[in-house]
Amino acid sequence: MVSSFAKLALRLRHFVPFLGASAMFALVPTGAVAADDPAMFESVRQADLRVATIGWRLASANVALCDRLEAGTGLQLHTLDQFDGGSREDARVHFTFATPVAIEGVVAGSPAEIAGLKADDSLVRVGSVDIAALPGKPMTTDRLVAAQLAIAALPVDAPIAVEVLRGGAPVRVTLQPIPVCKSRFEMRIARDWGASADGTMVQIGSRFVEEYRDEWLAAVMAHEFSHNILRHREKLEARGVNFGMLSGFGKNVKYFRQTELQADLLGVYLMANANYPVRAAIDFWKVFGPSKAGGILRSRSHPSWRDRVSTLEAEIAKIETISARPIVPAVLTDRAVPLDGNWERLIVRQR
Ligand SMILES: [Zn+2]
């Protein structure tokens, strides 16, 4: 069981928020209680691995829909840097860090597991990537992100020689990656309900992970992943939209609504291709929408959750007539087209 992350967020001093410099994301609240509880380390590990596993399933099953691929390994990494001074020694001992970047977990059935890599193996070298040479500094995830990007940039299907330290002893394996859609997936420990995509990364708040089943996490993550696959960030920038306080005003509204609806529509196909029950997206909205849509969704810039449900209903009815996988849906052709702000043609209103 994942322990209460709402409480955890207050207790976690060691967990530096990902992309903390970005105004898009709230900072993790810091409290006075040292994070030295092994059960808490394990609950974070378990939650991170759930997110990694769902991300892996979406990224590996939708290769036909992605034009940017990476070497998929199924490695879930963490770095000693991200723990603060008060808990770094506890983390080093608990996770047996022998190098700055270690395996937090491996996705079941992934190339990493098949290669025999294990949680708490400390990375020495991954292909041409010398882990000790990666730049990093305390209280940041710089080295983690550098490791992820360097590994992802290896050839998508060439065998990778991996050297780790396990219990202090060197272990060398060969990992055969598979091509997957290029994306990172991260859990952000926080008390708010937030999920986001920045073009290269999908981030989901820990409350989703704590309170919702995998299929619902998949629905949220597939929506965010769709923003990246459809290049929404760069297309919105091309339209000069305001991502901040003004996102719900003026011309910004039509462009945000168009991207939201496109992401909803593509998201259910990503779910279908990854063999998730597509109706979980509707179940999610019916629970999440009435009480929380104001938080995750800026009410002016986003369509109402009820209209999103009816739009999803109509699309899912189409998906349910198709048995072949993967489905490459028509909405994917929008990737090559600049936003025109015509969101009305996408929406199916609640009757
Ligand atoms: Zn969205």
Short mmCIF file of N, CA, C and O in Angstrom, two decimals, residues 166-237:
data_model
loop_
_atom_site.label_atom_id
_atom_site.label_comp_id
_atom_site.label_asym_id
_atom_site.label_seq_id
_atom_site.Cartn_x
_atom_site.Cartn_y
_atom_site.Cartn_z
N ARG A 166 26.63 -4.11 -7.70
CA ARG A 166 25.56 -4.77 -6.94
C ARG A 166 26.20 -5.33 -5.67
O ARG A 166 27.04 -6.22 -5.73
N GLY A 167 25.79 -4.78 -4.54
CA GLY A 167 26.42 -5.20 -3.29
C GLY A 167 27.92 -4.94 -3.31
O GLY A 167 28.70 -5.68 -2.73
N GLY A 168 28.32 -3.89 -4.04
CA GLY A 168 29.73 -3.51 -4.11
C GLY A 168 30.52 -4.21 -5.20
O GLY A 168 31.63 -3.82 -5.50
N ALA A 169 29.95 -5.25 -5.80
CA ALA A 169 30.69 -6.00 -6.81
C ALA A 169 30.22 -5.62 -8.21
O ALA A 169 29.03 -5.41 -8.44
N PRO A 170 31.16 -5.52 -9.16
CA PRO A 170 30.76 -5.16 -10.52
C PRO A 170 29.98 -6.29 -11.21
O PRO A 170 30.33 -7.47 -11.05
N VAL A 171 28.92 -5.90 -11.91
CA VAL A 171 28.12 -6.85 -12.69
C VAL A 171 27.97 -6.24 -14.08
O VAL A 171 27.67 -5.06 -14.21
N ARG A 172 28.24 -7.05 -15.10
CA ARG A 172 28.12 -6.56 -16.48
C ARG A 172 27.07 -7.37 -17.21
O ARG A 172 27.10 -8.60 -17.18
N VAL A 173 26.15 -6.67 -17.85
CA VAL A 173 25.10 -7.34 -18.63
C VAL A 173 24.97 -6.64 -19.98
O VAL A 173 25.45 -5.52 -20.16
N THR A 174 24.28 -7.31 -20.89
CA THR A 174 23.94 -6.68 -22.17
C THR A 174 22.43 -6.52 -22.23
O THR A 174 21.68 -7.49 -22.02
N LEU A 175 22.02 -5.29 -22.47
CA LEU A 175 20.60 -4.98 -22.51
C LEU A 175 20.21 -4.73 -23.97
O LEU A 175 20.87 -3.95 -24.67
N GLN A 176 19.17 -5.39 -24.40
CA GLN A 176 18.68 -5.17 -25.77
C GLN A 176 17.47 -4.25 -25.71
O GLN A 176 16.37 -4.67 -25.36
N PRO A 177 17.66 -2.95 -26.03
CA PRO A 177 16.52 -2.02 -25.91
C PRO A 177 15.49 -2.26 -27.00
O PRO A 177 15.78 -2.94 -27.99
N ILE A 178 14.31 -1.71 -26.81
CA ILE A 178 13.32 -1.68 -27.89
C ILE A 178 12.96 -0.22 -28.15
O ILE A 178 13.01 0.60 -27.23
N PRO A 179 12.63 0.11 -29.39
CA PRO A 179 12.23 1.49 -29.67
C PRO A 179 10.90 1.80 -28.96
O PRO A 179 9.97 0.99 -29.01
N VAL A 180 10.86 2.93 -28.28
CA VAL A 180 9.62 3.39 -27.65
C VAL A 180 9.46 4.88 -27.97
O VAL A 180 10.42 5.54 -28.36
N CYS A 181 8.24 5.38 -27.78
CA CYS A 181 8.02 6.82 -27.99
C CYS A 181 8.93 7.60 -27.05
O CYS A 181 9.11 7.22 -25.88
N LYS A 182 9.48 8.70 -27.56
CA LYS A 182 10.43 9.48 -26.76
C LYS A 182 9.68 10.30 -25.72
O LYS A 182 8.94 11.22 -26.06
N SER A 183 9.83 9.94 -24.46
CA SER A 183 9.21 10.71 -23.38
C SER A 183 9.74 10.25 -22.04
O SER A 183 10.07 9.08 -21.86
N ARG A 184 9.83 11.19 -21.11
CA ARG A 184 10.08 10.81 -19.73
C ARG A 184 8.76 10.86 -18.98
O ARG A 184 7.86 11.61 -19.34
N PHE A 185 8.64 10.06 -17.93
CA PHE A 185 7.43 10.04 -17.09
C PHE A 185 7.87 10.19 -15.64
O PHE A 185 8.76 9.47 -15.19
N GLU A 186 7.26 11.12 -14.95
CA GLU A 186 7.69 11.39 -13.58
C GLU A 186 6.50 11.57 -12.65
O GLU A 186 5.47 12.11 -13.06
N MET A 187 6.68 11.16 -11.42
CA MET A 187 5.71 11.50 -10.38
C MET A 187 6.25 12.68 -9.59
O MET A 187 7.42 12.71 -9.22
N ARG A 188 5.40 13.67 -9.37
CA ARG A 188 5.77 14.82 -8.55
C ARG A 188 5.05 14.71 -7.21
O ARG A 188 3.82 14.58 -7.18
N ILE A 189 5.80 14.71 -6.15
CA ILE A 189 5.17 14.62 -4.83
C ILE A 189 4.63 15.98 -4.43
O ILE A 189 5.38 16.94 -4.32
N ALA A 190 3.32 16.05 -4.29
CA ALA A 190 2.69 17.33 -3.98
C ALA A 190 1.29 17.07 -3.46
O ALA A 190 0.75 15.98 -3.60
N ARG A 191 0.72 18.08 -2.85
CA ARG A 191 -0.61 17.91 -2.28
C ARG A 191 -1.72 18.34 -3.23
O ARG A 191 -2.87 18.00 -3.03
N ASP A 192 -1.36 19.08 -4.26
CA ASP A 192 -2.39 19.53 -5.21
C ASP A 192 -2.68 18.43 -6.23
O ASP A 192 -1.97 17.43 -6.31
N TRP A 193 -3.75 18.62 -6.99
CA TRP A 193 -4.06 17.71 -8.10
C TRP A 193 -3.52 18.34 -9.36
O TRP A 193 -4.10 19.28 -9.88
N GLY A 194 -2.42 17.82 -9.83
CA GLY A 194 -1.84 18.41 -11.03
C GLY A 194 -1.19 17.36 -11.91
O GLY A 194 -0.62 16.39 -11.43
N ALA A 195 -1.33 17.55 -13.20
CA ALA A 195 -0.62 16.72 -14.18
C ALA A 195 -0.25 17.66 -15.31
O ALA A 195 -0.98 18.61 -15.60
N SER A 196 0.88 17.42 -15.94
CA SER A 196 1.32 18.36 -16.96
C SER A 196 2.23 17.66 -17.97
O SER A 196 2.68 16.54 -17.76
N ALA A 197 2.46 18.37 -19.07
CA ALA A 197 3.36 17.88 -20.11
C ALA A 197 4.11 19.09 -20.64
O ALA A 197 3.50 20.15 -20.85
N ASP A 198 5.41 18.95 -20.85
CA ASP A 198 6.19 20.11 -21.28
C ASP A 198 6.81 19.92 -22.65
O ASP A 198 7.67 20.68 -23.06
N GLY A 199 6.38 18.89 -23.36
CA GLY A 199 6.94 18.63 -24.69
C GLY A 199 7.82 17.39 -24.70
O GLY A 199 7.83 16.64 -25.68
N THR A 200 8.54 17.15 -23.62
CA THR A 200 9.42 15.98 -23.57
C THR A 200 9.13 15.10 -22.37
O THR A 200 9.63 13.98 -22.29
N MET A 201 8.31 15.59 -21.45
CA MET A 201 8.12 14.90 -20.18
C MET A 201 6.65 14.95 -19.78
O MET A 201 5.97 15.93 -20.05
N VAL A 202 6.20 13.85 -19.17
CA VAL A 202 4.85 13.79 -18.60
C VAL A 202 5.01 13.71 -17.09
O VAL A 202 5.77 12.88 -16.59
N GLN A 203 4.32 14.57 -16.41
CA GLN A 203 4.44 14.59 -14.95
C GLN A 203 3.05 14.45 -14.33
O GLN A 203 2.12 15.13 -14.74
N ILE A 204 2.95 13.57 -13.34
CA ILE A 204 1.66 13.36 -12.68
C ILE A 204 1.85 13.51 -11.17
O ILE A 204 2.83 13.03 -10.61
N GLY A 205 0.91 14.20 -10.56
CA GLY A 205 1.00 14.44 -9.13
C GLY A 205 0.77 13.18 -8.32
O GLY A 205 0.05 12.26 -8.73
N SER A 206 1.39 13.15 -7.14
CA SER A 206 1.35 11.93 -6.32
C SER A 206 -0.05 11.62 -5.79
O SER A 206 -0.34 10.47 -5.47
N ARG A 207 -0.93 12.62 -5.76
CA ARG A 207 -2.27 12.30 -5.25
C ARG A 207 -3.03 11.38 -6.19
O ARG A 207 -3.82 10.55 -5.75
N PHE A 208 -2.81 11.56 -7.47
CA PHE A 208 -3.43 10.62 -8.42
C PHE A 208 -2.94 9.20 -8.13
O PHE A 208 -3.71 8.24 -8.13
N VAL A 209 -1.62 9.10 -7.92
CA VAL A 209 -1.01 7.79 -7.73
C VAL A 209 -1.51 7.15 -6.43
O VAL A 209 -1.74 5.95 -6.34
N GLU A 210 -1.68 8.01 -5.45
CA GLU A 210 -2.11 7.52 -4.15
C GLU A 210 -3.56 7.05 -4.16
O GLU A 210 -3.90 6.04 -3.57
N GLU A 211 -4.41 7.80 -4.86
CA GLU A 211 -5.85 7.58 -4.69
C GLU A 211 -6.52 6.86 -5.85
O GLU A 211 -7.64 6.37 -5.70
N TYR A 212 -5.87 6.79 -7.02
CA TYR A 212 -6.56 6.22 -8.18
C TYR A 212 -5.90 4.94 -8.67
O TYR A 212 -4.70 4.76 -8.57
N ARG A 213 -6.73 4.10 -9.26
CA ARG A 213 -6.24 2.83 -9.81
C ARG A 213 -5.44 3.08 -11.10
O ARG A 213 -5.53 4.15 -11.71
N ASP A 214 -4.70 2.07 -11.50
CA ASP A 214 -3.80 2.21 -12.64
C ASP A 214 -4.50 2.69 -13.91
O ASP A 214 -3.96 3.51 -14.65
N GLU A 215 -5.70 2.18 -14.17
CA GLU A 215 -6.39 2.55 -15.40
C GLU A 215 -6.70 4.05 -15.43
O GLU A 215 -6.71 4.67 -16.49
N TRP A 216 -6.96 4.61 -14.28
CA TRP A 216 -7.26 6.04 -14.23
C TRP A 216 -5.98 6.86 -14.37
O TRP A 216 -5.98 7.92 -15.00
N LEU A 217 -4.90 6.37 -13.79
CA LEU A 217 -3.61 7.03 -14.00
C LEU A 217 -3.26 6.99 -15.48
O LEU A 217 -2.76 7.97 -16.05
N ALA A 218 -3.54 5.85 -16.10
CA ALA A 218 -3.25 5.71 -17.53
C ALA A 218 -4.05 6.73 -18.33
O ALA A 218 -3.53 7.30 -19.31
N ALA A 219 -5.30 6.99 -17.93
CA ALA A 219 -6.12 7.97 -18.65
C ALA A 219 -5.51 9.37 -18.54
O ALA A 219 -5.42 10.10 -19.54
N VAL A 220 -5.08 9.74 -17.34
CA VAL A 220 -4.47 11.06 -17.14
C VAL A 220 -3.15 11.16 -17.90
O VAL A 220 -2.87 12.13 -18.61
N MET A 221 -2.32 10.13 -17.76
CA MET A 221 -1.01 10.15 -18.39
C MET A 221 -1.12 10.11 -19.92
O MET A 221 -0.34 10.75 -20.62
N ALA A 222 -2.10 9.36 -20.44
CA ALA A 222 -2.27 9.28 -21.89
C ALA A 222 -2.69 10.64 -22.45
O ALA A 222 -2.24 11.04 -23.54
N HIS A 223 -3.52 11.36 -21.71
CA HIS A 223 -3.90 12.71 -22.13
C HIS A 223 -2.66 13.62 -22.19
O HIS A 223 -2.42 14.30 -23.19
N GLU A 224 -1.87 13.60 -21.13
CA GLU A 224 -0.68 14.46 -21.10
C GLU A 224 0.34 14.05 -22.17
O GLU A 224 0.93 14.89 -22.84
N PHE A 225 0.52 12.75 -22.32
CA PHE A 225 1.43 12.21 -23.32
C PHE A 225 0.99 12.67 -24.72
O PHE A 225 1.81 13.01 -25.58
N SER A 226 -0.32 12.73 -24.93
CA SER A 226 -0.85 13.16 -26.22
C SER A 226 -0.44 14.60 -26.54
O SER A 226 -0.16 14.93 -27.70
N HIS A 227 -0.41 15.45 -25.54
CA HIS A 227 0.06 16.83 -25.77
C HIS A 227 1.47 16.81 -26.36
O HIS A 227 1.80 17.59 -27.25
N ASN A 228 2.32 15.92 -25.84
CA ASN A 228 3.69 15.85 -26.34
C ASN A 228 3.75 15.26 -27.74
O ASN A 228 4.47 15.78 -28.60
N ILE A 229 3.02 14.17 -27.95
CA ILE A 229 3.04 13.52 -29.27
C ILE A 229 2.55 14.51 -30.34
O ILE A 229 3.06 14.53 -31.45
N LEU A 230 1.57 15.33 -29.98
CA LEU A 230 1.00 16.29 -30.94
C LEU A 230 1.74 17.63 -30.95
O LEU A 230 1.32 18.56 -31.64
N ARG A 231 2.85 17.72 -30.19
CA ARG A 231 3.69 18.93 -30.19
C ARG A 231 2.92 20.18 -29.75
O ARG A 231 3.11 21.27 -30.31
N HIS A 232 2.06 20.03 -28.79
CA HIS A 232 1.21 21.15 -28.43
C HIS A 232 1.96 22.33 -27.85
O HIS A 232 1.62 23.48 -28.10
N ARG A 233 2.98 22.03 -27.06
CA ARG A 233 3.73 23.12 -26.44
C ARG A 233 4.30 24.06 -27.52
O ARG A 233 4.10 25.27 -27.47
N GLU A 234 4.99 23.46 -28.49
CA GLU A 234 5.61 24.33 -29.50
C GLU A 234 4.57 24.98 -30.41
O GLU A 234 4.74 26.10 -30.87
N LYS A 235 3.45 24.29 -30.62
CA LYS A 235 2.41 24.89 -31.46
C LYS A 235 1.69 26.04 -30.76
O LYS A 235 1.31 27.02 -31.40
N LEU A 236 1.51 25.89 -29.44
CA LEU A 236 0.91 27.00 -28.69
C LEU A 236 1.86 28.19 -28.67
O LEU A 236 1.45 29.34 -28.82
N GLU A 237 3.15 27.89 -28.51
CA GLU A 237 4.14 28.98 -28.54
C GLU A 237 4.14 29.67 -29.90
O GLU A 237 4.26 30.90 -29.99
#
